[in-house]
Amino acid sequence: MNAQDQKFMQAAIQLSAEHMRAGHGGPFGAIITRGDEIIATGWNQVTSSNDPTAHAEVTAIRNAGAKLKNFQLNGCVLYTSCEPCPMCLGAAYWSRVDRLVYAATRQDAAAIGFDDEELYQELVLPIDKRKLPMQQILHADAAAVMGEWKTLPNKIHY
Amino acid sequence: MNAQDQKFMQAAIQLSAEHMRAGHGGPFGAIITRGDEIIATGWNQVTSSNDPTAHAEVTAIRNAGAKLKNFQLNGCVLYTSCEPCPMCLGAAYWSRVDRLVYAATRQDAAAIGFDDEELYQELVLPIDKRKLPMQQILHADAAAVMGEWKTLPNKIHY
């Protein structure tokens, strides 16, 4: 563990404690850095902002994109006080951060009543075995629009 | 396929086409309904809003939470023009929608250059086998904060 990682993770954990105690949401904090600079911070604010997606990591990634005016965070590191749930891990991949550092685990989250571990189990199940009922309709109609994407001359890939 | 599902999915696909053609982002649209009412809509706006998390489903879920002033969308249905990526599927679970209806598949997305399928493969790998480097530090410090969550008298679970 290098000193910089330790410093930034301590800051992420501090955010998790402060905002949990302030009633903003669950005990989770995150920080995005580039070099020795903190680019953005985030904490869980699901219940205080009525946003099911407002986990610490998603919030930090959104804030970092706004700050850098860029939808890709290459060169950045994501520090999060707890191993990301599948939503947040997906967000980390899409954001293109270079590296992710975490502290507590999905099992720690499960032990205090959060579904992270269960979500990891759900996502690998065949669609018809999941708890969330999923149904496919109108495949051809949507596939036609997606095919049009390939033909657009000025599209921005992400 | 019932008529209501068909109508709402056609609307989601229409959003995907309109906003793709307008240059707002990738070819993806989503709608959240309750009964016969459209509660919220969303479309991909990753590149136009500099937000790597602004997929159609995440955007629709955020908009629905704001509209209903609730962080849980029980009783709602999520229609999405393409099978959700792991980030969006995670968001759907956290939102507690009753049901999810999709049209195109993750393979359709892969065929036009999106990483959804690859992401599903990454998430099931052991942490040290993933493309995104992940490292754990300061476990005990974060676990201590999470333990404090259990003792808070007025916490709101989600």
Coordinates of C-alpha atoms in Angstrom, one line a residue:
Chain A
M1 CA 0.0 0.0 0.0
N2 CA 1.6 3.3 -1.1
A3 CA 1.2 6.5 0.9
Q4 CA -0.9 8.2 -1.8
D5 CA -3.4 5.3 -2.0
Q6 CA -3.6 5.3 1.8
K7 CA -4.3 9.0 1.9
F8 CA -7.0 9.0 -0.7
M9 CA -8.7 5.9 0.7
Q10 CA -8.8 7.5 4.2
A11 CA -10.5 10.5 2.6
A12 CA -13.1 8.2 0.9
I13 CA -13.7 6.4 4.2
Q14 CA -14.1 9.8 6.0
L15 CA -16.7 10.8 3.4
S16 CA -18.6 7.5 4.0
A17 CA -18.7 8.1 7.8
E18 CA -19.6 11.8 7.6
H19 CA -22.5 11.5 5.2
M20 CA -23.8 8.3 6.8
R21 CA -24.0 10.2 10.1
A22 CA -25.6 13.2 8.4
G23 CA -28.4 10.9 7.2
H24 CA -27.6 11.3 3.5
G25 CA -27.7 7.6 2.7
G26 CA -25.7 4.4 3.3
P27 CA -22.1 4.2 4.6
F28 CA -20.3 4.6 1.3
G29 CA -17.8 7.2 0.0
A30 CA -15.8 7.5 -3.1
I31 CA -13.1 9.8 -4.6
I32 CA -11.7 10.1 -8.1
T33 CA -8.2 11.3 -8.5
R34 CA -5.8 12.2 -11.3
G35 CA -2.1 12.2 -10.2
D36 CA -2.1 13.8 -6.8
E37 CA -5.3 15.8 -7.4
I38 CA -8.8 15.0 -6.1
I39 CA -11.0 15.5 -9.2
A40 CA -14.3 14.6 -7.6
T41 CA -16.0 13.1 -4.6
G42 CA -19.2 11.2 -4.1
W43 CA -21.2 9.6 -1.3
N44 CA -24.3 7.5 -1.2
Q45 CA -27.4 9.7 -1.5
V46 CA -30.0 7.3 -2.6
T47 CA -32.5 8.1 0.1
S48 CA -31.8 11.8 0.4
S49 CA -32.0 12.5 -3.3
N50 CA -34.7 9.9 -4.3
D51 CA -32.2 8.5 -6.8
P52 CA -31.7 4.7 -6.7
T53 CA -28.6 5.1 -8.8
A54 CA -26.9 7.6 -6.5
H55 CA -24.4 5.3 -5.0
A56 CA -21.0 6.8 -4.0
E57 CA -19.1 5.6 -7.0
V58 CA -21.8 6.6 -9.6
T59 CA -22.0 10.0 -8.0
A60 CA -18.2 10.5 -8.0
I61 CA -18.0 9.4 -11.6
R62 CA -20.8 11.8 -12.6
N63 CA -19.1 14.6 -10.8
A64 CA -15.7 13.8 -12.4
G65 CA -17.2 13.8 -15.9
A66 CA -18.8 17.2 -15.3
K67 CA -15.6 18.6 -13.8
L68 CA -13.4 17.4 -16.6
K69 CA -16.0 18.0 -19.3
N70 CA -15.2 14.5 -20.6
F71 CA -17.2 11.2 -20.7
Q72 CA -14.0 9.2 -20.3
L73 CA -11.8 9.3 -17.2
N74 CA -8.7 7.8 -18.6
G75 CA -5.7 8.6 -16.3
C76 CA -8.0 8.7 -13.2
V77 CA -8.2 6.4 -10.2
L78 CA -11.4 5.5 -8.4
Y79 CA -11.2 5.0 -4.6
T80 CA -14.2 3.6 -2.9
S81 CA -14.8 2.7 0.7
C82 CA -16.5 -0.6 -0.4
E83 CA -16.2 -3.0 -3.3
P84 CA -18.5 -1.7 -6.0
C85 CA -21.9 -3.4 -6.6
P86 CA -22.5 -4.5 -10.2
M87 CA -24.1 -1.1 -11.1
C88 CA -21.0 0.8 -9.8
L89 CA -18.5 -1.7 -11.2
G90 CA -20.2 -1.3 -14.6
A91 CA -20.0 2.5 -14.2
A92 CA -16.3 2.2 -13.4
Y93 CA -15.7 0.2 -16.6
W94 CA -17.7 2.6 -18.8
S95 CA -15.9 5.6 -17.2
R96 CA -12.5 4.1 -18.3
V97 CA -10.8 4.9 -15.1
D98 CA -7.3 3.3 -15.0
R99 CA -7.6 1.6 -11.7
L100 CA -10.0 1.0 -8.8
V101 CA -9.0 0.8 -5.1
Y102 CA -11.5 -0.5 -2.5
A103 CA -11.6 -1.2 1.2
A104 CA -14.6 -3.1 2.6
T105 CA -16.1 -6.0 0.6
R106 CA -19.5 -7.0 -0.8
Q107 CA -19.7 -9.5 2.1
D108 CA -19.3 -6.6 4.5
A109 CA -22.2 -4.9 2.7
A110 CA -24.3 -8.0 2.8
A111 CA -23.7 -8.3 6.6
I112 CA -25.4 -4.9 7.1
G113 CA -28.3 -5.6 4.8
F114 CA -27.2 -4.4 1.3
D115 CA -27.9 -6.5 -1.7
D116 CA -24.5 -6.2 -3.5
E117 CA -23.6 -9.9 -3.2
E118 CA -27.1 -11.0 -4.2
L119 CA -26.9 -8.8 -7.3
Y120 CA -23.6 -10.4 -8.4
Q121 CA -25.4 -13.7 -8.2
E122 CA -28.4 -12.5 -10.1
L123 CA -26.5 -11.1 -13.1
V124 CA -24.9 -14.4 -14.0
L125 CA -28.2 -16.3 -14.0
P126 CA -30.0 -17.0 -17.3
I127 CA -32.6 -14.2 -17.9
D128 CA -35.5 -16.5 -17.1
K129 CA -34.1 -17.6 -13.8
R130 CA -33.7 -14.1 -12.3
K131 CA -35.8 -12.6 -9.5
L132 CA -36.6 -9.5 -11.7
P133 CA -39.0 -10.7 -14.4
M134 CA -37.6 -9.9 -17.9
Q135 CA -39.4 -10.3 -21.2
Q136 CA -38.2 -9.6 -24.8
I137 CA -40.5 -8.1 -27.4
L138 CA -40.1 -6.2 -30.7
H139 CA -36.5 -7.3 -31.2
A140 CA -36.4 -6.5 -34.9
D141 CA -37.7 -3.0 -34.5
A142 CA -35.0 -2.1 -32.0
A143 CA -32.3 -3.9 -33.9
A144 CA -33.1 -1.9 -37.0
V145 CA -32.4 1.4 -35.1
M146 CA -29.2 0.0 -33.7
G147 CA -28.1 -1.0 -37.3
E148 CA -28.6 2.6 -38.3
W149 CA -25.9 3.6 -35.7
K150 CA -23.3 1.9 -37.8
T151 CA -24.2 4.1 -40.8
L152 CA -24.0 7.5 -39.0
P153 CA -21.0 9.5 -40.2
N154 CA -20.5 11.7 -37.2
K155 CA -21.2 9.4 -34.3
I156 CA -19.1 9.7 -31.1
H157 CA -18.2 6.4 -29.7
Y158 CA -17.9 5.8 -26.0
Chain B
M1 CA -47.0 -9.6 -26.3
N2 CA -49.9 -7.5 -24.9
A3 CA -50.9 -4.2 -26.6
Q4 CA -49.8 -2.1 -23.7
D5 CA -46.3 -3.6 -23.7
Q6 CA -46.1 -3.1 -27.4
K7 CA -47.2 0.5 -27.2
F8 CA -44.7 1.4 -24.5
M9 CA -41.8 -0.4 -26.2
Q10 CA -42.5 1.3 -29.5
A11 CA -42.2 4.6 -27.6
A12 CA -38.9 3.5 -26.1
I13 CA -37.6 2.5 -29.5
Q14 CA -38.8 5.8 -31.0
L15 CA -36.8 7.7 -28.3
S16 CA -33.7 5.6 -29.2
A17 CA -34.0 6.6 -32.8
E18 CA -34.8 10.3 -32.3
H19 CA -32.0 11.0 -29.8
M20 CA -29.4 8.9 -31.7
R21 CA -30.2 11.0 -34.9
A22 CA -30.0 14.2 -32.9
G23 CA -26.5 13.3 -31.7
H24 CA -27.3 13.0 -28.0
G25 CA -25.6 9.6 -27.7
G26 CA -25.9 5.9 -28.5
P27 CA -29.1 4.3 -30.0
F28 CA -30.8 3.5 -26.7
G29 CA -34.2 4.6 -25.2
A30 CA -36.1 3.7 -22.1
I31 CA -39.5 4.4 -20.5
I32 CA -40.8 3.8 -17.0
T33 CA -44.5 3.3 -16.6
R34 CA -47.0 2.7 -13.8
G35 CA -50.3 1.3 -14.9
D36 CA -51.1 3.0 -18.2
E37 CA -49.1 6.1 -17.3
I38 CA -45.6 7.0 -18.5
I39 CA -43.8 8.2 -15.4
A40 CA -40.4 9.0 -17.0
T41 CA -38.3 8.7 -20.1
G42 CA -34.6 8.4 -20.8
W43 CA -32.2 8.1 -23.6
N44 CA -28.5 7.7 -23.9
Q45 CA -26.7 11.0 -23.3
V46 CA -23.2 9.8 -22.3
T47 CA -21.4 11.9 -24.9
S48 CA -23.7 14.9 -24.9
S49 CA -23.7 15.3 -21.1
N50 CA -20.2 14.1 -20.3
D51 CA -21.7 11.4 -18.0
P52 CA -20.4 7.9 -18.4
T53 CA -23.4 6.7 -16.4
A54 CA -26.1 8.4 -18.5
H55 CA -27.4 5.3 -20.2
A56 CA -31.0 5.3 -21.2
E57 CA -32.2 3.1 -18.3
V58 CA -30.2 4.9 -15.6
T59 CA -31.5 8.3 -16.9
A60 CA -35.1 7.0 -16.9
I61 CA -34.7 5.6 -13.4
R62 CA -33.2 8.9 -12.1
N63 CA -36.1 10.8 -13.7
A64 CA -38.7 8.5 -12.3
G65 CA -37.3 8.8 -8.8
A66 CA -37.4 12.6 -9.1
K67 CA -40.9 12.6 -10.5
L68 CA -42.3 10.2 -7.8
K69 CA -40.2 11.7 -5.0
N70 CA -39.3 8.1 -4.1
F71 CA -36.1 6.1 -4.2
Q72 CA -38.1 2.9 -4.9
L73 CA -40.1 2.3 -8.0
N74 CA -42.3 -0.6 -6.9
G75 CA -45.3 -0.9 -9.1
C76 CA -43.4 0.4 -12.1
V77 CA -42.2 -1.3 -15.3
L78 CA -39.0 -0.4 -17.2
Y79 CA -39.1 -0.7 -21.0
T80 CA -35.7 -0.4 -22.7
S81 CA -34.9 -0.7 -26.3
C82 CA -31.9 -2.9 -25.6
E83 CA -31.1 -5.5 -22.9
P84 CA -29.5 -3.6 -20.0
C85 CA -25.7 -3.6 -19.5
P86 CA -24.6 -4.7 -16.0
M87 CA -24.7 -1.1 -14.8
C88 CA -28.2 -0.6 -15.9
L89 CA -29.4 -4.0 -14.8
G90 CA -28.0 -3.3 -11.4
A91 CA -29.8 0.1 -11.4
A92 CA -33.1 -1.7 -12.3
Y93 CA -32.7 -4.1 -9.3
W94 CA -31.9 -1.2 -6.9
S95 CA -34.9 0.7 -8.2
R96 CA -37.2 -2.2 -7.3
V97 CA -39.2 -1.9 -10.6
D98 CA -41.6 -4.8 -10.8
R99 CA -40.7 -5.9 -14.3
L100 CA -38.3 -5.2 -17.2
V101 CA -39.2 -5.4 -20.9
Y102 CA -36.4 -5.2 -23.5
A103 CA -36.1 -5.5 -27.3
A104 CA -32.6 -5.8 -28.8
T105 CA -29.9 -7.9 -27.0
R106 CA -26.4 -7.4 -25.6
Q107 CA -25.2 -9.3 -28.7
D108 CA -26.9 -6.6 -30.9
A109 CA -25.0 -4.0 -28.9
A110 CA -21.7 -5.8 -29.3
A111 CA -22.2 -6.0 -33.0
I112 CA -22.2 -2.1 -33.2
G113 CA -19.3 -1.7 -30.9
F114 CA -20.6 -1.5 -27.4
D115 CA -19.1 -3.4 -24.5
D116 CA -22.2 -4.7 -22.8
E117 CA -21.4 -8.4 -23.5
E118 CA -17.8 -8.0 -22.5
L119 CA -18.9 -6.3 -19.2
Y120 CA -21.1 -9.3 -18.4
Q121 CA -18.0 -11.5 -18.8
E122 CA -15.8 -9.3 -16.7
L123 CA -18.1 -9.1 -13.7
V124 CA -18.0 -12.8 -13.1
L125 CA -14.2 -13.1 -13.2
P126 CA -12.3 -13.2 -9.9
I127 CA -11.2 -9.7 -9.1
D128 CA -7.5 -10.3 -10.0
K129 CA -8.4 -11.6 -13.4
R130 CA -10.3 -8.5 -14.6
K131 CA -9.1 -6.0 -17.1
L132 CA -9.8 -3.2 -14.7
P133 CA -7.0 -3.4 -12.0
M134 CA -8.5 -3.6 -8.6
Q135 CA -6.7 -3.5 -5.2
Q136 CA -7.9 -3.7 -1.7
I137 CA -6.5 -1.6 1.2
L138 CA -7.6 -0.4 4.6
H139 CA -10.3 -3.0 4.9
A140 CA -10.7 -2.7 8.7
D141 CA -11.1 1.1 8.6
A142 CA -14.0 0.9 6.2
A143 CA -15.6 -2.1 7.8
A144 CA -15.7 -0.2 11.1
V145 CA -17.8 2.6 9.5
M146 CA -20.1 0.0 8.0
G147 CA -20.5 -1.6 11.3
E148 CA -21.7 1.7 12.7
W149 CA -24.5 1.7 10.2
K150 CA -26.1 -1.2 12.1
T151 CA -26.3 0.9 15.3
L152 CA -27.9 4.0 13.8
P153 CA -31.4 4.3 15.1
N154 CA -33.0 6.4 12.3
K155 CA -31.4 4.9 9.2
I156 CA -33.5 4.6 6.1
H157 CA -32.9 1.3 4.4
Y158 CA -33.0 1.0 0.6

